[in-house]
Amino acid sequence: MARTHTLGFPRMGAHRELKFALEQHWRGDIDAQALESVGAELRARHWFVQKAAGLDFVTVGDFAFYDHVANHIQMLGCEPARFGFTGEEPELHRYFAMARGTQAGQHSSHGAGCDCAHETAGGRFALEMTKWFDTNYHYLVPEFHADTEFHLASLRLFDEVAQALEAGHKVKAVLLGPLSFLWLGKEKQAGFDRFSLLDKLLPVYEQILHRLRMQGVEWVQIDEPILGLDLPDEWRHAFERTYWRLARGGVKLMLATYFSPLSDNLRLACQLPVAGLHVDAVRAAEDLTGVTDWLPSHKVLSLGIVDGRNIWRTDLDAALARIRSVAEKHRGELWLAPSCSLLHVPFGLQAETGLDAELKSWLAFAVEKLSELRVLRAMLNGDEASVQAEWNSSRAAVASRRASPRVHREAVAARLAQAAPHADRRASVFAMRQEQQRARLALPPLPTTTIGSFPQTTEIRAARAAFKRGTLDEARYREAMQAEIALAVRKQEALGLDVLVHGEAERNDMVEYFGEQLDGFAFTANGWVQSYGSRCVKPPLIYGDVARPRPMTVDWTVYAQRLTKKPMKGMLTGPITILQWSFVRDDQPRSTTARQLAWAIRDEVCDLEQAGIAIIQIDEPAIREGLPLRRVGWKPYLAWATQAFRVTASGVRDETQIHTHMCYSEFNDILPEIAAMDADVITIETSRSDMDLLRGFGEFKYPNEIGPGVYDIHSPRVPTVGEMVALLEKAARVIEPGQLWVNPDCGLKTRNWPETEQALAHMVQAAKAVRVNLGSGHHEAGIGKPSGDGREAAFVLPVENASVGR
Ligand code: GLN
Ligand code: ZN
């Protein structure tokens, strides 16, 4: 008899109750106790959902007020010393101080209702945040020193277990495994390796397991997702000793792996002294044969058969066939589960009243995924009759999706099939394009520009919201946005920037804006997924072949260009970023969806060129986060991802300058592929790494032009001219000055106008200063003629373009 369980459940609540409670607490509107009761209420409800779906256990320990890794930091007693906690502060106060940082002399991280009298002397930075494997969930990074000690410091987990037991549930507790916990942290001290802390950490885990057993917990799920990574030998070899040690805790361990194939760690995972192994049968299906070969029959095999990373209804027939083939080989007990925690999908479909019935029938969010497990288990256990109706409707939905003309559009397939083999190449090599672009654009050396967005003021947001609600008509909305664009253009001209942008006032979000105008996309009303802390995102769904019915940005861009003689940079989101930040189809490879997106955006690029726009930026901030977790997957991914970018960018003439922008990226290890994107100009985020990143570009001899961000837009602080001059000079030492651009790190939409204008004024001054310095020395020939000599190129649009677009 198969059993069912889930690796974890979304925390936010059906209506993001946790988000709102957290924000109230941080504002000081509710005290810690009120927040705790919201947490308890949400857990109770979510366990009830699990019970109602007939799961054999409810999962306890997946809840967190901010992040589960942060919970472990507290439980394991390794809050970084730099926070200066005395130990007298309430636990939740310390928790939010780590998660959100504290400002000097101020209770920034707990509500006014908090009775803690503790006052931090100086401000403390929050713990660093980084992406949880290849998901969009961000965890707080544990900080380690050689003298880091561990002890069981928070009893929260046991309290939650007690809460669930009291409610009459059968409990499976979940922990992040010790090796993954260490792996995900960072050394904050030179000459020391966090691996060396393992032996100090294990006794605390043993103690936790022992304590859970004393509470009556039979099963503990222990997550070691790092088994899906390319691990150094030392770490791999430590698994055996670690799990022998944890076996002493006396509970049954379900070792959970997910997101990525076990591959070379497969035998190891099968042979560890644990009672069960969970494998991701969606993303690591190739492991199944090996696992059934190697996993002894006295161990439970938990099959992650329902996709925990995507929103599609499971093809139950296919799933059942797969489960049966596994069951034939694995003689031991079988459990059914989602592939990973359901943290990565929205709560439930009930709130989706706006989706049409057909599309909705193709979907399954967390609640529905649990039902799928129940149906699968019934089928497997020979109890078809009880689930016949559900099975039939699931089958009908899967069949309708498979055959739907909304999904498969002949024109899109035909276009991809007919694409010329060189469609992903510009007509000429970079050097030739550069010459023509310089002649056309006549920019000064070290041209100044920005990354696209300007402050999204409350007025802008209000106008957009009113337009969406229908209380502001299209004409008035257009006027309001045009006024914002005109304002942005005036300000940029006054600042003396060389390449202007329209400011993206009309865009709520760089992916949603395009998704809303492309065929093949749908948007949910309530499909929120936690990104970090109280922040949630609502990714678009790409359900069908992607096409662009009409231009998306041309009108706005042309409007902006008409207001200035300086070049106006068109602004688009690239195919990989759209792919990466959406829920995508599972019925075709990601690479195919990427190509469809590429052709759709390419049309927009060509239309912008046609309308007289000389510079077009295609943002790809997400290209690096699409990298597979295992290195063997990098090459193939980068090949199709960079090709998709080139397809997007290559429909234009030599004299049209293509920019791309990337941020958050450590990309020194993929520089050849970034160079292979062949953008004429790349702007990158560098100021936070003090230009370290740039060194990589310099050593690699990045061939095209490059704009290393000279100031951090994430901070309200306005950098001085001197600081930016220093950064530019540093940049000019590693990059040929003739290749350099001057720009901020990223878009400015989260900043306000006064700080933006000040910072950009300093940036323009810094560029001018460095130009003068360079002019007196090793300045190479070939840099476009400086402006200000009366020979500015005029970007006045031809009259026939007046009717471009709608
Ligand atoms: N063009 C976008 C902006 O300026 C780029 C944002 C990003 O890189 N995340 O807002
Ligand atoms: Zn950016």
PDB file of C-alpha atoms and ligand atoms in Angstrom, residues 451 621 661-663 745-747, ligand 2:
ATOM      1  CA  ILE A 451      19.498  51.091 -17.721  1.00  0.00           C
ATOM      2  CA  PRO A 621      19.243  39.852 -16.188  1.00  0.00           C
ATOM      3  CA  HIS A 661      21.861  44.398 -19.565  1.00  0.00           C
ATOM      4  CA  MET A 662      22.528  41.849 -16.836  1.00  0.00           C
ATOM      5  CA  CYS A 663      22.538  42.123 -13.100  1.00  0.00           C
ATOM      6  CA  ASP A 745      24.118  49.318 -12.030  1.00  0.00           C
ATOM      7  CA  CYS A 746      20.506  48.730 -12.933  1.00  0.00           C
ATOM      8  CA  GLY A 747      17.166  50.451 -13.516  1.00  0.00           C
TER       9      GLY A 747
HETATM   10 ZN    ZN B   2      19.607  45.109 -13.717  1.00  0.00          ZN
END
